[in-house]
Short mmCIF file of C-alpha atoms in Angstrom, two decimals:
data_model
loop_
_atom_site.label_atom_id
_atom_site.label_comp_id
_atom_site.label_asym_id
_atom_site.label_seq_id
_atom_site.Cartn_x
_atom_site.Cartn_y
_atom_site.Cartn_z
CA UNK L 135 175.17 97.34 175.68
CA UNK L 136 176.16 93.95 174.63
CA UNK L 137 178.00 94.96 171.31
CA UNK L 138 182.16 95.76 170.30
CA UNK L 139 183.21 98.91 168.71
CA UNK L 140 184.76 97.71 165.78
CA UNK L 141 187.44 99.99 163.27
CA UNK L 142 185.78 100.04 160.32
CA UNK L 143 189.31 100.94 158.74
CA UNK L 144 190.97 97.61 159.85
CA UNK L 145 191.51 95.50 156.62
CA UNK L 146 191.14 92.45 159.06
CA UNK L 147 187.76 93.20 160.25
CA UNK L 148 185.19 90.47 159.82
CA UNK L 149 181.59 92.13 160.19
CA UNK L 150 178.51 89.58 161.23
CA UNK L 151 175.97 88.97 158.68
CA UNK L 152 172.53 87.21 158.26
CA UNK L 153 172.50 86.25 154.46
CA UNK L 154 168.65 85.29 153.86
CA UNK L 155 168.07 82.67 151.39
CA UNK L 156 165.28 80.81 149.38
CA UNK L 157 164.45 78.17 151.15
CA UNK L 158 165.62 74.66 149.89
CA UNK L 159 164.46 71.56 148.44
CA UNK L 160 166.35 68.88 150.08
CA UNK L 161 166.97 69.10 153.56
CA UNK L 162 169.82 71.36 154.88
CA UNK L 163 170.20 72.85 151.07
CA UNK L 164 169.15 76.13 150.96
CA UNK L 165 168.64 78.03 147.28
CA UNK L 166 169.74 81.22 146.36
CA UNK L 167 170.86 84.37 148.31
CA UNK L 168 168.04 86.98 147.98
CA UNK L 169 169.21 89.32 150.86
CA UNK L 170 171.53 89.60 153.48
CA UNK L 171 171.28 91.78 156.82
CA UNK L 172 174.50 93.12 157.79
CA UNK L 173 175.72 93.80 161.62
CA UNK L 174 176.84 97.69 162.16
CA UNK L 175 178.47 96.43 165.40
CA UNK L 176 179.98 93.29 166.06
CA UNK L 177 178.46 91.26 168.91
CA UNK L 178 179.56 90.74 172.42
CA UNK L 179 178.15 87.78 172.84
CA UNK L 180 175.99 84.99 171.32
CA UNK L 181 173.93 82.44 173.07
CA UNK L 182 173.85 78.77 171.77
CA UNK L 183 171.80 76.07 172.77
CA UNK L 184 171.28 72.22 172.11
CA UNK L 185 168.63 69.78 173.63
CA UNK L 186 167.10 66.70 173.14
CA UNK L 187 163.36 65.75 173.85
CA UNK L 188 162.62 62.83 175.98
CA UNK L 189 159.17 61.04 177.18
CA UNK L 190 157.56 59.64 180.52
CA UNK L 191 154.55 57.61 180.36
CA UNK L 192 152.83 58.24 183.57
CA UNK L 193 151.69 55.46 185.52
CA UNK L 194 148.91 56.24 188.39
CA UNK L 195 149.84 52.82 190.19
CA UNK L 196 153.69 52.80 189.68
CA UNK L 197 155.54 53.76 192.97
CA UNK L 198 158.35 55.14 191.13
CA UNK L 199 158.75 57.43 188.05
CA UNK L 200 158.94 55.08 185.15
CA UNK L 201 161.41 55.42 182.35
CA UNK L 202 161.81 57.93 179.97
CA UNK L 203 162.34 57.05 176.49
CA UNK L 204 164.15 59.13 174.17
CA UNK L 205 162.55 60.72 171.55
CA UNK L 206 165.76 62.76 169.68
CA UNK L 207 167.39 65.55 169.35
CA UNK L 208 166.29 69.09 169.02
CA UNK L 209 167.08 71.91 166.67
CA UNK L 210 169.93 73.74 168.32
CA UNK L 211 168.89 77.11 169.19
CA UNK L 212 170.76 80.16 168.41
CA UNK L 213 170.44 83.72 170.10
CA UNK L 214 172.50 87.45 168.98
CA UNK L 215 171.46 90.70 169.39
CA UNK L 216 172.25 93.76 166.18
CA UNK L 217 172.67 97.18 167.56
CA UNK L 218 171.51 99.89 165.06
CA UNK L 219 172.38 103.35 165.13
CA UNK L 220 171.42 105.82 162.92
CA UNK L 221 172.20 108.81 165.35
CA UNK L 222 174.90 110.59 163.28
CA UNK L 223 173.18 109.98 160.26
CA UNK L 224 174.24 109.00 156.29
CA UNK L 225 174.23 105.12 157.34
CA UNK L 226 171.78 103.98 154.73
CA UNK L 227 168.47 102.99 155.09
CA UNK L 228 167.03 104.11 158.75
CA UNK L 229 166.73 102.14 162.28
CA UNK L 230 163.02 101.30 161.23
CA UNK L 231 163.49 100.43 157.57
CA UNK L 232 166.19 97.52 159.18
CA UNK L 233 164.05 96.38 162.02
CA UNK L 234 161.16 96.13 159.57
CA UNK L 235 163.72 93.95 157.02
CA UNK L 236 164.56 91.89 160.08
CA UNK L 237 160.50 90.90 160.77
CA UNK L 238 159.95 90.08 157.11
CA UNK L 239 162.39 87.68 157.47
CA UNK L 240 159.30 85.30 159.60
CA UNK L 241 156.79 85.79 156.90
CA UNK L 242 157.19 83.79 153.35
CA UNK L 243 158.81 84.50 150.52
CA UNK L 244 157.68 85.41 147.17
CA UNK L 245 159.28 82.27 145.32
CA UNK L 246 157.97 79.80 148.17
CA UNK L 247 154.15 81.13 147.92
CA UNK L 248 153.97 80.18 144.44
CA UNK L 249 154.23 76.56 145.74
CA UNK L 250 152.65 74.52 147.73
CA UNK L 251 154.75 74.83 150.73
CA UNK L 252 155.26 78.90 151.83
CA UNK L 253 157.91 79.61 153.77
CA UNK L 254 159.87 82.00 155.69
CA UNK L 255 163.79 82.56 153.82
CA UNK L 256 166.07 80.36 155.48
CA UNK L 257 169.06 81.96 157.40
CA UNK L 258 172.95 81.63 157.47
CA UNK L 259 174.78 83.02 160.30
CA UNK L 260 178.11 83.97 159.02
CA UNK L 261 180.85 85.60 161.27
CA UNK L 262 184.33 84.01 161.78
CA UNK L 263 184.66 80.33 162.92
CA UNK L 264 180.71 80.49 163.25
CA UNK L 265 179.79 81.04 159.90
CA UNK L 266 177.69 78.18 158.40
CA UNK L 267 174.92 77.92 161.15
CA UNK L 268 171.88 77.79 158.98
CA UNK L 269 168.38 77.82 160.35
CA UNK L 270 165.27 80.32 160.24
CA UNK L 271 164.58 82.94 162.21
CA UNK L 272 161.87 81.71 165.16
CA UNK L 273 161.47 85.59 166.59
CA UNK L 274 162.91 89.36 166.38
CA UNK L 275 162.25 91.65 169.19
CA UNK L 276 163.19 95.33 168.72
CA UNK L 277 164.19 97.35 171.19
CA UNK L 278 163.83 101.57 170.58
CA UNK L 279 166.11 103.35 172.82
CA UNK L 280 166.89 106.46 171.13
CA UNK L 281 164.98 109.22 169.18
CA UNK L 282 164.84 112.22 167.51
CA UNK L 283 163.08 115.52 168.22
CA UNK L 284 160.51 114.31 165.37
CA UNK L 285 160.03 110.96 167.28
CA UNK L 286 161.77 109.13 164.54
CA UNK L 287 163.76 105.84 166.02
CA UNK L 288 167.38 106.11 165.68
CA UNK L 289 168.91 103.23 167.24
CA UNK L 290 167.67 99.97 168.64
CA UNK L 291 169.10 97.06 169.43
CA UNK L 292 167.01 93.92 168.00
CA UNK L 293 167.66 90.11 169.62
CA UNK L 294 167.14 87.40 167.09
CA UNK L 295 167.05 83.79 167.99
CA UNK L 296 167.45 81.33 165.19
CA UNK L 297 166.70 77.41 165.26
CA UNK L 298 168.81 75.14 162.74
CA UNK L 299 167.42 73.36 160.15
CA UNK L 300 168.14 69.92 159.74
CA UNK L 301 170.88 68.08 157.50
CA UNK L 302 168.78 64.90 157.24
CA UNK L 303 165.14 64.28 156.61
CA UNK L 304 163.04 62.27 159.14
CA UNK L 305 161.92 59.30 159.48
CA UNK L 306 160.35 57.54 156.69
CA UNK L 307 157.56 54.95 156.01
CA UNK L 308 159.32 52.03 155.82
CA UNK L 309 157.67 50.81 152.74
CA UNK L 310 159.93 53.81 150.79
CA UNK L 311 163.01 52.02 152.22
CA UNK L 312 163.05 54.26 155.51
CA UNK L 313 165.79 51.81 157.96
CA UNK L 314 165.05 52.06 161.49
CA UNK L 315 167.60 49.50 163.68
CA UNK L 316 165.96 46.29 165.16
CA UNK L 317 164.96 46.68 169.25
CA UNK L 318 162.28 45.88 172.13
CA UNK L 319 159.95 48.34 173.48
CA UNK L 320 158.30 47.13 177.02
CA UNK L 321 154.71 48.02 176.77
CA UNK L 322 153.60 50.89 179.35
CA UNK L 323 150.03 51.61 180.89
CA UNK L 324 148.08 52.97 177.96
CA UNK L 325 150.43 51.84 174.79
CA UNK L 326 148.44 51.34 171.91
CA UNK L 327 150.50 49.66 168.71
CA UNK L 328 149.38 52.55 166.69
CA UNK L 329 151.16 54.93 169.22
CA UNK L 330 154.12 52.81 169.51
CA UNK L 331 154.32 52.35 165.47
CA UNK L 332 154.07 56.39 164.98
CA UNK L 333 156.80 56.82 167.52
CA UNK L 334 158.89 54.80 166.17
CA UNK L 335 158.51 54.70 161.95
CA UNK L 336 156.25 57.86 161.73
CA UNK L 337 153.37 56.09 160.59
CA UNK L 338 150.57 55.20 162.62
CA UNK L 339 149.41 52.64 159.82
CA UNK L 340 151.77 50.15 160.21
CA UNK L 341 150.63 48.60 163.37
CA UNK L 342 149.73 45.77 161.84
CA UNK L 343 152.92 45.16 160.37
CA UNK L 344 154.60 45.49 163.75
CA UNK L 345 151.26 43.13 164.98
CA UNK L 346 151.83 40.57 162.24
CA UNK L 347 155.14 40.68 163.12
CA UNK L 348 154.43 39.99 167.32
CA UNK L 349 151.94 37.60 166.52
CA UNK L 350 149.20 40.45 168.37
CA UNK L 351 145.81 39.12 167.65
CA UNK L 352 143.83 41.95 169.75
CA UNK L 353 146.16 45.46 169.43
CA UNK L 354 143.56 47.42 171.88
CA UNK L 355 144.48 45.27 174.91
CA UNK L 356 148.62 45.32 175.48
CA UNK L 357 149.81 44.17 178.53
CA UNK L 358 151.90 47.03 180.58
CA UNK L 359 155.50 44.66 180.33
CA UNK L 360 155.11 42.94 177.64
CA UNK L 361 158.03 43.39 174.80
CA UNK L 362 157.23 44.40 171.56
CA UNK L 363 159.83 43.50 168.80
CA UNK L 364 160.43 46.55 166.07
CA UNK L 365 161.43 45.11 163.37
CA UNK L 366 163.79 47.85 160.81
CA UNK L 367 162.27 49.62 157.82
CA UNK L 368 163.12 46.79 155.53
CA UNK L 369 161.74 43.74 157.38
CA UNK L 370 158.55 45.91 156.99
CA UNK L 371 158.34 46.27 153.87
CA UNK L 372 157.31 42.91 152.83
CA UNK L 373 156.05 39.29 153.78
CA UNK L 374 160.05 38.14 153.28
CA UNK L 375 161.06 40.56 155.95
CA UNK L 376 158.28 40.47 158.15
CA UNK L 377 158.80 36.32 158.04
CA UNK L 378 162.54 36.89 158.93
CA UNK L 379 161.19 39.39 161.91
CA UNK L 380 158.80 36.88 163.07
CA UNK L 381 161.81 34.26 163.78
CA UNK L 382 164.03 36.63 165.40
CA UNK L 383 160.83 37.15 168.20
CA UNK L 384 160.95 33.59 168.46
CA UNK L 385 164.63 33.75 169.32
CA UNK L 386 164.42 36.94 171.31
CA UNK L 387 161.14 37.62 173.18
CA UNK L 388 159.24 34.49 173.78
#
């Protein structure tokens, strides 16, 4: 069982918690405490994970794999398992009243369904040098492994894997004075300029910027190695910039 008998007596002990909060505003802000789940047991081990995503256009005639182009970073990923035991009784509320705490945790709170936007109560994994990981809870599996004579659950052990929530917002229309940095992209088999501009501002609309820009008359029909400049957020945003983009193609591309 992956979990560390623990002396409840020691003054130095440090017990793992998941304090549930409202969730925030502003990116990577959370509101108010409204709950916290407490571990019993310390854990063994925890499992954490980072990745980023990354994209291949496939190309039927290319004799090679073509590039992949990077696409960012993904929520890092974190994984612990609570052991509950209720087996020698007077330990507060039961095995099943904790697991079922732990599942409410993925549905919305009462605060965030007044809104607009429900949501699930954000999470902050606090324990040691670990504490501050803040994310929501993605899924809680329970595991029953002993019972009573009634059939009533009195321990489980429940894995919980969290993904962070991010610091930062996205990307923004450039028009609300989003930046994205100045580079190429070389055109691949089945580019379209509303593609490319979604990839890169989040906002499919702005092709024509970005074809104003490259001096595109027909968007549809890209040439597979062609360069398209991509201009930042603020050369976007109005004829000045787009004017100043225009002669940096004329220095860089053609």
């Amino acid at each position: 069982m992956p979990v560390t008998k623990t002396d409840t007596s020691s003054a130095s002990l440090t017990h793992a918690s998941l304090e549930l909060l409202e969730p925030g505003k502003t990116p990577g802000v959370p509101g108010p405490k409204i709950g916290e789940i407490k571990f019993q047991m310390n854990p063994k081990e925890l499992t954490m994970s980072k990745s980023a995503s990354w994209k291949v256009e496939k190309q039927k005639k290319a004799s090679s794999a073509p590039p992949a182009t990077y696409q960012g970073p993904d929520p890092q990923k974190l994984s612990v398992e609570l052991f509950l035991d209720d087996t020698r009784g007077g330990s507060g509320d039961s095995v099943v009243t904790r697991v079922e705490k732990l599942f409410q945790a993925c549905a919305p709170t009462k605060d965030s369904q007044r809104g607009d936007t429900p949501s699930p109560p954000w999470v902050r994994f606090s324990w040691g040098v670990l504490a501050g990981f803040v994310g929501y809870i993605k899924s809680v599996s329970a595991k029953y492994t002993v019972f009573s004579p009634t059939g009533t659950p009195l321990r489980a052990v429940c894995t919980v894997a969290l993904e962070e929530i991010a610091e930062e917002a996205g990307k923004q229309n450039p028009t609300s004075g989003g930046l994205k940095p100045r580079r190429l992209h070389v055109v691949r088999e089945g580019d379209t300029l509303a593609g490319i501009a979604y990839r890169e501002y989040g906002n499919a609309a702005l092709w024509r910027q970005v074809a104003e820009v490259n001096g595109i008359d027909d968007p549809i029909r890209l040439a597979p190695g062609r360069s398209v400049f991509l201009p930042s957020g603020d050369e976007l945003a109005g004829p000045a910039g787009r004017a100043t983009a225009r002669a940096e193609v004329a220095r860089v591309v053609r």
